[in-house]
Coordinates of C-alpha atoms in Angstrom, one line a residue:
Chain A
M1 CA -149.4 40.8 61.1
S2 CA -152.5 41.2 63.3
P3 CA -155.4 43.3 61.9
L4 CA -156.5 44.4 65.4
N5 CA -156.7 48.1 65.7
T6 CA -155.2 49.1 69.1
Y7 CA -155.1 52.8 68.4
P8 CA -157.7 55.2 69.8
N9 CA -160.9 54.7 67.7
I10 CA -163.8 55.8 70.0
D11 CA -165.3 59.2 69.7
R12 CA -165.6 61.0 73.1
P13 CA -164.0 58.2 75.1
D14 CA -165.0 59.6 78.5
D15 CA -168.7 59.5 77.5
F16 CA -168.2 55.9 76.3
Y17 CA -166.6 54.9 79.5
A18 CA -169.3 56.5 81.7
E19 CA -172.0 54.7 79.6
L20 CA -170.1 51.4 80.1
L21 CA -170.0 51.9 83.9
A22 CA -173.6 53.0 84.0
L23 CA -174.5 49.7 82.6
H24 CA -173.3 48.0 85.8
E25 CA -174.6 50.5 88.3
G26 CA -176.6 48.7 91.0
R27 CA -176.1 45.3 89.5
S28 CA -174.9 42.2 91.4
K29 CA -171.6 40.6 90.4
A30 CA -173.4 37.7 88.6
E31 CA -175.6 40.2 86.7
S32 CA -172.6 42.3 85.7
E33 CA -170.7 39.3 84.4
L34 CA -173.6 38.2 82.3
I35 CA -174.0 41.7 80.9
N36 CA -170.3 41.7 80.0
S37 CA -170.6 38.3 78.4
R38 CA -173.5 39.4 76.3
L39 CA -171.7 42.6 75.4
I40 CA -168.6 40.7 74.2
L41 CA -170.8 38.4 72.0
L42 CA -172.6 41.3 70.4
L43 CA -169.4 43.2 69.7
A44 CA -167.7 40.0 68.4
N45 CA -170.5 39.4 66.0
H46 CA -170.4 43.0 64.8
I47 CA -166.6 42.7 64.2
G48 CA -167.1 39.3 62.4
N49 CA -163.5 39.0 61.3
R50 CA -162.0 35.8 63.0
Q51 CA -158.5 37.1 62.7
V52 CA -159.4 40.2 64.6
L53 CA -161.3 38.3 67.2
S54 CA -158.4 35.9 67.8
A55 CA -155.9 38.8 68.1
A56 CA -158.2 40.6 70.6
M57 CA -158.5 37.4 72.6
R58 CA -154.7 37.0 72.8
A59 CA -154.3 40.6 73.8
A60 CA -156.9 40.3 76.5
L61 CA -155.2 37.2 77.9
D62 CA -151.7 38.7 77.8
P63 CA -151.7 42.5 77.4
G64 CA -148.5 43.4 75.5
A65 CA -148.3 40.1 73.6
K66 CA -145.8 41.1 71.0
E67 CA -147.6 40.0 67.8
V68 CA -150.4 42.4 68.7
A69 CA -148.5 45.3 70.3
D70 CA -146.2 45.8 67.4
T71 CA -148.9 46.4 64.9
K72 CA -149.8 49.9 63.7
A73 CA -153.4 50.5 62.8
Chain B
M1 CA -140.1 78.0 105.7
N2 CA -142.6 80.2 104.0
K3 CA -144.6 82.2 106.5
I4 CA -146.4 84.5 104.1
F5 CA -149.7 82.8 104.9
E6 CA -149.2 83.6 108.5
T7 CA -148.8 87.4 108.0
P8 CA -151.8 89.7 108.0
I9 CA -152.0 91.7 104.7
Y10 CA -155.4 93.3 105.0
E11 CA -155.7 93.9 108.7
Y12 CA -158.9 95.2 110.3
A13 CA -159.2 99.0 110.1
R14 CA -162.2 101.0 111.2
S15 CA -164.3 102.3 108.3
S16 CA -166.3 105.5 108.4
D17 CA -169.3 103.2 107.6
Q18 CA -169.1 102.0 111.2
D19 CA -169.8 105.5 112.4
A20 CA -172.7 106.3 110.0
V21 CA -176.1 107.0 111.5
A22 CA -177.9 105.0 108.9
P23 CA -176.5 102.0 107.1
V24 CA -174.4 103.1 104.1
R25 CA -175.4 101.6 100.8
H26 CA -172.8 100.3 98.4
S27 CA -173.2 99.3 94.7
V28 CA -171.5 95.9 95.3
V29 CA -170.4 94.0 98.3
V30 CA -168.3 90.9 97.9
V31 CA -168.2 88.4 100.7
G32 CA -164.9 86.4 100.9
A33 CA -161.4 87.5 99.9
G34 CA -160.3 84.3 98.4
P35 CA -159.2 83.9 94.8
V36 CA -162.7 84.4 93.4
G37 CA -163.8 87.3 95.6
L38 CA -160.6 89.2 95.0
A39 CA -160.8 88.6 91.3
A40 CA -164.4 89.9 91.3
A41 CA -163.3 93.0 93.3
I42 CA -160.5 93.8 90.8
D43 CA -162.8 93.4 87.8
L44 CA -165.4 95.7 89.4
A45 CA -162.8 98.3 90.5
Q46 CA -161.3 98.3 87.0
Q47 CA -164.7 99.2 85.6
D48 CA -165.1 102.0 88.2
I49 CA -167.8 100.2 90.1
P50 CA -167.4 100.9 93.8
V51 CA -166.9 97.6 95.7
V52 CA -166.4 96.6 99.3
V53 CA -164.8 93.2 100.1
L54 CA -165.6 91.6 103.5
D55 CA -163.5 88.8 105.0
D56 CA -163.4 87.6 108.6
N57 CA -159.7 86.8 108.1
D58 CA -156.9 89.2 107.2
K59 CA -154.4 86.8 105.7
V60 CA -153.9 84.9 102.4
S61 CA -154.8 81.2 102.2
F62 CA -153.4 79.0 104.9
G63 CA -151.4 76.4 103.0
S64 CA -151.0 76.0 99.3
R65 CA -154.5 74.6 98.6
A66 CA -155.4 75.4 95.0
I67 CA -152.1 75.1 93.0
C68 CA -153.0 74.6 89.3
F69 CA -154.1 77.5 87.3
A70 CA -155.1 76.8 83.7
K71 CA -154.7 78.7 80.5
R72 CA -158.2 80.4 80.4
P73 CA -158.1 81.7 83.9
L74 CA -154.6 83.1 83.2
E75 CA -156.1 84.9 80.2
I76 CA -158.8 86.3 82.5
L77 CA -156.1 87.4 84.9
D78 CA -154.4 89.1 82.0
R79 CA -157.5 91.2 81.6
L80 CA -157.4 91.9 85.3
G81 CA -153.8 93.0 85.0
C82 CA -152.1 90.4 87.2
A83 CA -151.3 87.3 85.2
Q84 CA -147.7 88.2 84.4
P85 CA -146.3 88.2 88.0
M86 CA -148.1 84.9 88.5
V87 CA -146.6 83.3 85.4
D88 CA -143.2 84.7 86.4
K89 CA -143.4 83.2 89.8
G90 CA -145.3 80.0 88.9
V91 CA -144.0 76.7 87.6
V92 CA -145.0 76.1 84.0
W93 CA -145.6 72.5 83.2
D94 CA -147.1 70.6 80.3
T95 CA -146.1 66.9 80.8
G96 CA -147.9 64.3 82.9
K97 CA -146.8 60.8 83.6
V98 CA -148.9 57.9 84.9
F99 CA -147.3 55.1 86.8
R100 CA -148.7 51.8 88.0
D101 CA -146.9 50.0 90.8
T102 CA -143.2 50.7 89.9
R103 CA -143.7 51.1 86.1
Q104 CA -144.5 54.1 84.0
I105 CA -147.4 53.2 81.8
Y106 CA -147.5 56.3 79.7
G107 CA -146.9 60.0 79.5
F108 CA -148.9 62.9 77.9
E109 CA -148.4 66.5 76.9
L110 CA -150.9 69.3 77.3
L111 CA -151.6 72.0 74.8
P112 CA -149.4 70.8 71.9
E113 CA -150.5 73.9 69.9
S114 CA -148.0 76.7 70.1
E115 CA -148.5 80.4 69.5
H116 CA -150.6 81.1 72.5
H117 CA -149.5 83.7 75.0
R118 CA -150.3 81.6 78.1
P119 CA -149.2 78.1 78.9
A120 CA -151.7 75.2 79.5
F121 CA -151.0 75.4 83.3
I122 CA -148.9 77.0 85.9
N123 CA -148.5 75.7 89.4
L124 CA -148.6 78.4 92.1
Q125 CA -149.5 78.2 95.7
Q126 CA -152.9 79.8 96.5
Y127 CA -151.2 82.0 99.1
Y128 CA -149.0 83.6 96.4
F129 CA -152.0 83.7 94.0
E130 CA -154.0 85.7 96.6
E131 CA -151.0 87.9 97.5
F132 CA -150.7 88.9 93.8
L133 CA -154.4 89.7 93.7
V134 CA -154.2 91.8 96.9
R135 CA -151.2 93.6 95.4
R136 CA -153.3 94.4 92.3
I137 CA -156.0 95.8 94.6
R138 CA -153.4 98.0 96.3
E139 CA -152.3 99.2 92.8
L140 CA -155.9 100.0 91.9
Q141 CA -156.4 101.8 95.2
A142 CA -153.3 103.9 94.5
A143 CA -154.7 104.8 91.1
G144 CA -157.9 106.0 92.9
K145 CA -160.1 103.1 92.0
P146 CA -163.1 102.5 94.3
V147 CA -162.2 99.2 96.1
D148 CA -162.2 98.7 99.8
L149 CA -160.8 95.4 101.3
R150 CA -162.0 95.0 104.9
G151 CA -160.3 92.3 107.0
G152 CA -161.8 91.3 110.4
N153 CA -165.3 91.9 109.0
H154 CA -167.5 88.8 109.6
L155 CA -170.8 88.7 107.9
A156 CA -173.3 87.8 110.7
A157 CA -176.6 88.2 109.0
V158 CA -178.0 88.9 105.5
G159 CA -181.4 90.0 104.4
Q160 CA -182.9 90.1 100.8
H161 CA -185.0 93.1 99.9
D162 CA -186.5 94.2 96.5
T163 CA -183.9 96.8 95.8
Y164 CA -181.0 96.0 98.1
V165 CA -179.5 93.4 100.4
S166 CA -179.0 94.3 104.1
L167 CA -175.9 93.1 105.9
E168 CA -175.0 92.8 109.6
I169 CA -171.3 92.7 110.1
D170 CA -169.3 91.8 113.2
T171 CA -165.9 93.4 113.8
P172 CA -163.3 93.4 116.6
E173 CA -164.9 96.8 117.5
G174 CA -168.5 95.6 117.5
P175 CA -171.2 95.2 114.8
Y176 CA -172.4 97.5 112.1
N177 CA -174.8 97.4 109.3
L178 CA -174.4 97.9 105.5
E179 CA -176.6 97.8 102.5
A180 CA -175.6 96.5 99.0
E181 CA -177.4 96.9 95.7
W182 CA -175.8 93.6 94.8
L183 CA -174.1 91.0 96.9
I184 CA -171.6 88.6 95.4
A185 CA -171.1 85.6 97.7
C186 CA -167.6 84.1 97.3
D187 CA -167.4 82.6 100.7
G188 CA -166.4 79.1 99.8
A189 CA -167.8 75.6 99.9
K190 CA -169.3 76.2 103.4
S191 CA -170.7 79.5 102.3
A192 CA -172.3 81.2 105.3
T193 CA -174.3 83.5 103.0
R194 CA -175.9 80.4 101.4
T195 CA -176.7 78.9 104.8
M196 CA -178.2 82.2 106.1
L197 CA -180.4 82.5 103.1
G198 CA -181.5 78.8 103.6
L199 CA -180.5 77.7 100.1
D200 CA -179.7 74.1 99.1
F201 CA -176.4 72.7 98.0
E202 CA -177.1 69.3 96.5
G203 CA -174.7 66.6 95.4
R204 CA -172.7 63.6 96.1
V205 CA -170.2 63.0 98.9
F206 CA -167.2 60.8 98.0
E207 CA -166.2 58.4 100.7
D208 CA -162.5 58.9 100.6
N209 CA -159.7 60.8 102.3
F210 CA -156.6 62.4 100.8
L211 CA -153.5 63.5 102.7
I212 CA -151.8 66.6 101.3
A213 CA -148.1 66.9 102.3
D214 CA -146.5 70.0 100.9
T215 CA -142.9 69.1 101.1
I216 CA -139.9 71.3 100.8
M217 CA -136.9 69.5 99.2
E218 CA -134.1 69.8 96.8
A219 CA -135.1 67.0 94.4
D220 CA -134.3 66.4 90.8
F221 CA -137.7 65.2 89.8
P222 CA -138.6 66.9 86.5
T223 CA -141.3 69.6 86.4
E224 CA -144.1 67.1 85.5
R225 CA -147.2 65.9 87.1
W226 CA -146.7 62.3 88.3
F227 CA -149.6 60.1 89.2
W228 CA -149.4 56.6 90.6
F229 CA -151.9 53.8 90.8
D230 CA -151.1 51.3 93.5
P231 CA -147.5 52.4 94.2
P232 CA -145.4 50.3 96.5
F233 CA -145.4 53.2 99.0
N234 CA -149.2 53.5 99.1
R235 CA -150.6 50.0 98.3
G236 CA -154.0 49.8 96.9
Q237 CA -154.4 53.6 96.7
S238 CA -153.1 56.4 94.5
A239 CA -150.6 59.2 94.9
L240 CA -149.7 62.4 93.2
L241 CA -146.5 64.5 92.9
H242 CA -146.5 68.0 91.6
K243 CA -144.0 70.8 91.7
Q244 CA -144.7 74.3 93.1
P245 CA -142.4 77.3 93.3
D246 CA -139.7 77.6 96.0
N247 CA -138.9 73.8 95.9
V248 CA -142.3 73.0 97.4
W249 CA -143.7 69.7 96.2
R250 CA -147.4 68.9 96.4
I251 CA -147.6 65.2 97.4
D252 CA -151.1 63.7 97.8
F253 CA -151.7 60.3 99.2
Q254 CA -155.1 58.6 98.9
L255 CA -155.9 57.1 102.3
G256 CA -159.3 55.4 101.9
W257 CA -162.4 56.0 103.9
N258 CA -161.9 54.4 107.3
I259 CA -158.9 56.2 108.7
D260 CA -157.9 57.8 112.0
R261 CA -157.4 61.4 110.9
E262 CA -155.5 62.5 113.9
E263 CA -153.2 59.6 113.7
E264 CA -152.5 60.1 109.9
L265 CA -151.8 63.8 110.5
K266 CA -149.1 63.2 113.1
P267 CA -145.8 64.5 111.7
E268 CA -144.0 61.2 112.4
N269 CA -146.6 59.3 110.3
V270 CA -146.6 61.8 107.4
R271 CA -142.8 61.6 107.5
R272 CA -142.9 57.8 107.4
R273 CA -145.1 57.9 104.3
L274 CA -142.8 60.4 102.6
R275 CA -139.6 58.4 103.4
A276 CA -141.2 55.3 101.9
M277 CA -142.0 57.3 98.7
L278 CA -138.8 59.4 98.5
G279 CA -136.2 57.1 99.9
E280 CA -134.4 57.2 103.2
E281 CA -131.6 59.5 101.9
T282 CA -133.9 62.4 100.6
K283 CA -133.9 65.4 103.0
F284 CA -137.2 67.2 103.3
E285 CA -139.2 69.6 105.4
L286 CA -142.9 69.7 105.8
E287 CA -144.5 73.0 104.9
W288 CA -148.2 72.2 105.4
T289 CA -150.2 69.0 105.8
S290 CA -153.9 68.5 105.6
I291 CA -156.5 65.8 105.1
Y292 CA -159.3 66.5 102.8
T293 CA -162.5 64.8 101.8
F294 CA -164.7 66.3 99.1
Q295 CA -168.1 66.3 97.6
C296 CA -169.4 67.2 94.1
C297 CA -172.4 69.5 94.4
R298 CA -173.9 72.8 93.2
M299 CA -176.7 75.2 94.0
E300 CA -179.8 74.9 91.8
K301 CA -179.2 78.5 90.6
F302 CA -176.4 81.0 91.1
R303 CA -178.6 84.0 91.4
Y304 CA -181.2 84.5 94.1
G305 CA -182.7 88.0 93.8
R306 CA -179.9 90.4 94.5
V307 CA -177.4 87.8 95.7
L308 CA -175.1 86.2 93.2
F309 CA -173.0 83.1 94.2
A310 CA -169.6 82.4 92.6
G311 CA -166.8 79.9 93.1
D312 CA -167.0 77.1 95.7
A313 CA -170.0 78.8 97.3
A314 CA -172.0 78.0 94.2
H315 CA -170.4 74.7 93.2
Q316 CA -167.9 72.3 94.6
V317 CA -166.0 69.7 92.7
S318 CA -163.3 67.1 93.4
P319 CA -159.8 68.4 93.1
F320 CA -158.9 66.2 90.1
G321 CA -158.6 68.3 87.0
A322 CA -158.1 71.7 88.7
R323 CA -161.6 72.9 88.3
G324 CA -162.2 74.7 91.6
A325 CA -160.5 78.1 91.6
N326 CA -160.3 77.9 87.8
S327 CA -164.1 77.7 87.4
G328 CA -164.6 80.4 90.1
L329 CA -162.5 82.8 88.1
Q330 CA -164.7 82.1 85.0
D331 CA -167.8 82.8 87.1
T332 CA -166.8 86.3 88.0
D333 CA -165.4 86.8 84.4
N334 CA -169.0 86.1 83.3
L335 CA -170.7 88.1 86.0
V336 CA -168.9 91.5 86.3
W337 CA -169.6 92.9 82.8
K338 CA -173.3 92.0 83.2
L339 CA -173.5 93.6 86.6
K340 CA -171.9 96.8 85.2
L341 CA -174.5 97.1 82.4
V342 CA -177.3 96.6 84.9
L343 CA -175.8 99.1 87.4
D344 CA -175.4 101.6 84.6
G345 CA -179.0 101.1 83.6
K346 CA -178.1 99.9 80.2
A347 CA -179.5 96.4 80.5
P348 CA -182.4 94.9 82.5
D349 CA -181.5 92.8 85.6
A350 CA -182.8 89.8 83.6
L351 CA -179.3 89.8 82.1
L352 CA -178.0 88.5 85.4
D353 CA -180.2 85.3 85.0
S354 CA -177.9 84.5 82.1
Y355 CA -175.0 84.5 84.6
S356 CA -176.7 81.7 86.4
D357 CA -177.7 79.8 83.3
E358 CA -174.2 80.0 81.7
R359 CA -172.2 79.2 84.8
V360 CA -174.5 76.4 85.8
L361 CA -173.7 74.9 82.4
G362 CA -170.0 75.4 83.2
A363 CA -170.4 73.9 86.7
D364 CA -172.2 70.9 85.3
E365 CA -169.4 70.3 82.8
N366 CA -166.9 70.5 85.6
L367 CA -168.9 68.3 87.9
L368 CA -169.3 65.7 85.2
N369 CA -165.6 65.6 84.5
S370 CA -164.4 65.7 88.0
T371 CA -166.9 63.0 89.1
R372 CA -165.7 60.8 86.3
S373 CA -162.0 61.3 87.3
T374 CA -162.9 60.5 90.9
D375 CA -164.8 57.3 89.8
F376 CA -161.7 56.2 87.9
I377 CA -159.2 57.0 90.7
T378 CA -161.4 55.6 93.5
P379 CA -163.8 53.0 91.9
K380 CA -166.8 52.5 94.1
S381 CA -168.0 49.2 92.8
E382 CA -166.4 45.9 91.7
A383 CA -167.4 46.3 88.1
S384 CA -166.0 49.8 88.0
R385 CA -162.8 48.6 89.6
N386 CA -162.5 45.8 87.1
F387 CA -162.9 48.1 84.1
R388 CA -160.4 50.5 85.7
D389 CA -157.9 47.8 86.2
A390 CA -158.4 46.4 82.7
V391 CA -157.8 49.9 81.2
L392 CA -154.6 50.1 83.2
D393 CA -153.6 46.5 82.2
L394 CA -154.0 47.5 78.5
A395 CA -152.7 51.1 78.6
E396 CA -149.0 50.3 78.7
A397 CA -149.1 48.2 75.5
Y398 CA -152.0 49.7 73.6
D399 CA -152.5 53.3 72.7
F400 CA -156.3 53.0 72.6
A401 CA -156.6 52.5 76.3
R402 CA -154.7 55.6 77.2
P403 CA -157.5 58.1 76.6
L404 CA -159.6 56.1 79.0
V405 CA -157.1 56.5 81.8
N406 CA -158.6 59.4 83.8
T407 CA -156.5 61.0 86.5
G408 CA -158.1 64.4 86.0
R409 CA -159.1 66.0 82.7
L410 CA -157.6 69.2 81.4
S411 CA -159.8 72.1 82.5
L412 CA -161.1 73.7 79.3
P413 CA -163.3 76.7 79.3
C414 CA -167.0 76.1 78.9
I415 CA -168.7 77.0 75.6
Y416 CA -172.1 78.5 76.4
D417 CA -174.0 76.5 73.8
G418 CA -177.7 77.3 73.8
S419 CA -177.3 80.5 75.9
S420 CA -180.0 83.0 75.5
L421 CA -177.3 85.6 74.8
N422 CA -175.9 83.8 71.7
G423 CA -176.6 85.3 68.3
P424 CA -176.4 83.7 64.9
D425 CA -173.6 81.4 63.8
C426 CA -172.2 81.3 60.3
A427 CA -171.6 77.9 58.6
G428 CA -168.1 77.2 57.4
L429 CA -166.2 79.0 60.2
P430 CA -164.3 76.9 62.8
P431 CA -166.7 75.2 65.2
N432 CA -164.6 75.8 68.3
L433 CA -165.3 79.5 67.9
R434 CA -169.0 79.2 67.6
P435 CA -171.3 81.6 69.6
G436 CA -170.8 81.0 73.3
A437 CA -167.1 80.1 72.9
P438 CA -164.3 82.1 74.5
A439 CA -162.0 83.8 72.0
V440 CA -158.9 81.8 71.2
D441 CA -155.5 83.5 71.5
A442 CA -153.3 84.2 68.5
P443 CA -150.1 86.2 67.9
L444 CA -150.4 89.7 66.4
A445 CA -147.4 91.7 65.0
D446 CA -147.1 93.6 68.3
G447 CA -148.4 91.3 70.9
W448 CA -151.4 88.9 71.4
L449 CA -155.0 89.0 70.2
L450 CA -156.4 88.5 73.7
E451 CA -154.5 91.6 75.0
R452 CA -156.6 93.6 72.6
L453 CA -159.9 92.1 73.6
G454 CA -162.2 92.4 76.6
N455 CA -163.9 94.9 78.9
R456 CA -166.2 96.2 76.2
F457 CA -168.2 94.8 73.2
Q458 CA -166.0 94.5 70.2
L459 CA -166.2 93.5 66.5
L460 CA -163.3 91.5 65.3
A461 CA -163.1 92.2 61.6
I462 CA -160.8 89.8 59.8
G463 CA -160.3 90.5 56.1
A464 CA -163.7 92.2 56.0
P465 CA -164.6 95.9 56.1
A466 CA -166.5 97.3 59.2
P467 CA -167.0 100.7 60.7
S468 CA -164.5 101.6 63.5
D469 CA -167.3 101.7 66.1
L470 CA -171.1 101.7 66.5
E471 CA -173.5 102.2 69.3
D472 CA -176.9 101.1 70.5
G473 CA -178.7 102.0 73.7
G474 CA -175.6 103.6 75.1
I475 CA -173.6 100.5 74.6
T476 CA -170.5 101.0 72.3
V477 CA -169.0 98.4 70.1
E478 CA -165.4 99.0 69.0
T479 CA -163.9 97.3 66.0
L480 CA -160.5 95.6 65.9
K481 CA -159.5 95.2 62.3
V482 CA -157.1 92.4 61.5
D483 CA -155.4 91.8 58.1
A484 CA -155.8 88.1 57.3
A485 CA -152.8 87.8 55.1
A486 CA -150.4 89.4 57.7
N487 CA -151.8 87.3 60.6
Q488 CA -151.9 83.8 59.3
T489 CA -152.2 82.0 62.6
L490 CA -155.1 84.2 63.6
A491 CA -156.7 83.8 60.2
R492 CA -156.3 80.0 60.3
R493 CA -157.9 79.9 63.8
Y494 CA -160.7 82.3 63.1
L495 CA -161.5 81.7 59.4
G496 CA -160.7 78.1 58.7
D497 CA -161.1 77.8 55.0
E498 CA -163.1 81.1 54.6
K499 CA -161.6 84.4 53.4
A500 CA -163.2 86.8 55.9
A501 CA -165.3 87.0 59.0
I502 CA -166.9 89.4 61.5
Y503 CA -167.0 88.3 65.1
L504 CA -169.0 90.1 67.7
L505 CA -167.4 89.6 71.1
R506 CA -168.6 90.2 74.7
P507 CA -166.6 92.0 77.3
D508 CA -165.6 88.6 78.7
Q509 CA -164.1 87.7 75.3
H510 CA -166.8 85.2 74.5
V511 CA -168.3 85.1 71.0
V512 CA -171.8 86.4 70.6
A513 CA -172.3 85.9 66.9
R514 CA -170.3 85.8 63.6
W515 CA -170.9 86.5 60.0
R516 CA -169.1 86.5 56.7
E517 CA -169.5 90.2 56.2
F518 CA -170.6 93.3 58.2
D519 CA -174.3 93.9 58.4
R520 CA -175.2 96.7 60.8
D521 CA -178.8 95.5 61.5
A522 CA -177.6 92.0 62.3
V523 CA -174.8 93.3 64.6
I524 CA -177.3 95.6 66.5
A525 CA -179.8 92.7 66.8
A526 CA -177.1 90.4 68.2
L527 CA -175.9 93.1 70.6
K528 CA -179.5 93.4 71.9
T529 CA -179.7 89.7 72.3
A530 CA -176.3 89.6 74.2
T531 CA -177.5 92.2 76.7
A532 CA -181.0 90.8 77.2
R533 CA -182.6 93.9 75.7
V534 CA -185.1 92.0 73.6

């Protein structure tokens, strides 16, 4: 069983999404990619749990990968 | 085919004002007989405030235009005495589905909470909506209410003075002049009143075109809002399908920025698009087609001296989320009771500044939401498109991504947090009914709560004693007493875990202040605050 929470967990999701986009406003493609990479590393460190990180990586690679999708939070 | 929008229903007729030696002065003149101007006129006439409505046209909206009317505007229309025929005629819906390419990625339901009089949304063509409003005006006229709807009256010039506004009006029989103590400009996104007064309308233009094809067909699509990202029949763009009364379906195709408008609007090209979407065998007729672009902008203030701006004249949003006509109806709902108190000499005209403050707040909320929806539907940068596509990639399999899919957010009424009219709050009561919030509906033994509220200040006394009425400065507050034990839904919504509460409500059903028990001095102080008499 994957421990990755794939159920809504972000307070005021529209505000979060707008903040995420604002991060990239006026940036070049290379800058944006670097910002995203740094963001992933920061969030990964915050999560810490290797099982969760592996499950998230599998889900990102193949959305709907069964082992992740079948899990209830 | 429906030709109601081609039939004059308030034809030009000569007014005695045109034969007056000196310009006749009216209490209120409304410019524009669209949904917002007509609603303003009904509200004023119901309060016995004489009102003249001017429009250069004499027909209802050409084409369906605004088609979604949300719960709060329907509640306002109940107060205006015309929601029921709209709900009867309209298509009630509460389910939306989102598709990508050929697959449904998820569905959602609006207003899961039951025990409300009005549904989350109805779909109704703007021409019907306006026709019902005009009928209501005719009803009020028959009952002797002071409302005059003048078609073929084109506002040619407007002048601001200290105590009135001067108007120059062109008619088929030549020009005449009028004066108004107050002018409400409801003359749409291209407001001539705004232009003539040299006022700014600042914002952001979105570089995109949308084709509306109102299609008449016998189709067995369910009564749901369907939204497509990148469908096979409109590659790389979006599309929308929504049902209206009389088997008319609103179909929207996103076209992109660099298009040939004339070419796209040719009936054979619209039909080609529709056949690709609906299949070769579906028989349909076109009722109305149009290509629209939009901008998101607003005026800095909605009050300039004796001119008050409402609806699209004051603020324009993208169509995603049904925030145009819906917010305009909330504008005049906010304005008319204030105007009445000022006209009656019971409140200073500073009360009207709160109209601007509160509705600017509402407009900003709508602008924020509709801009975000637009950014999701038509991403303008590569990073934005990548995140959008990533959300869509994940949304089918993972619940968490669904709240991030934004095809238009449910239009909820604005809570006037921080308004100068708000009185004290009371800890422990439900936060969604804090000062500034609109009253929430609930069933009563013999009807609905909201049917008993509005048009005057009221105390809603739930499980707490309060006098049947009180008065201050000529303003009366009537009490509506509700037994908490016998009205459990209402008690749950208004009390939460508390046993009793006293709510002071404005004539537009918004909460001024609330307490655990009645305190005359506190209520009078809050009433003064809510009427700018401080």
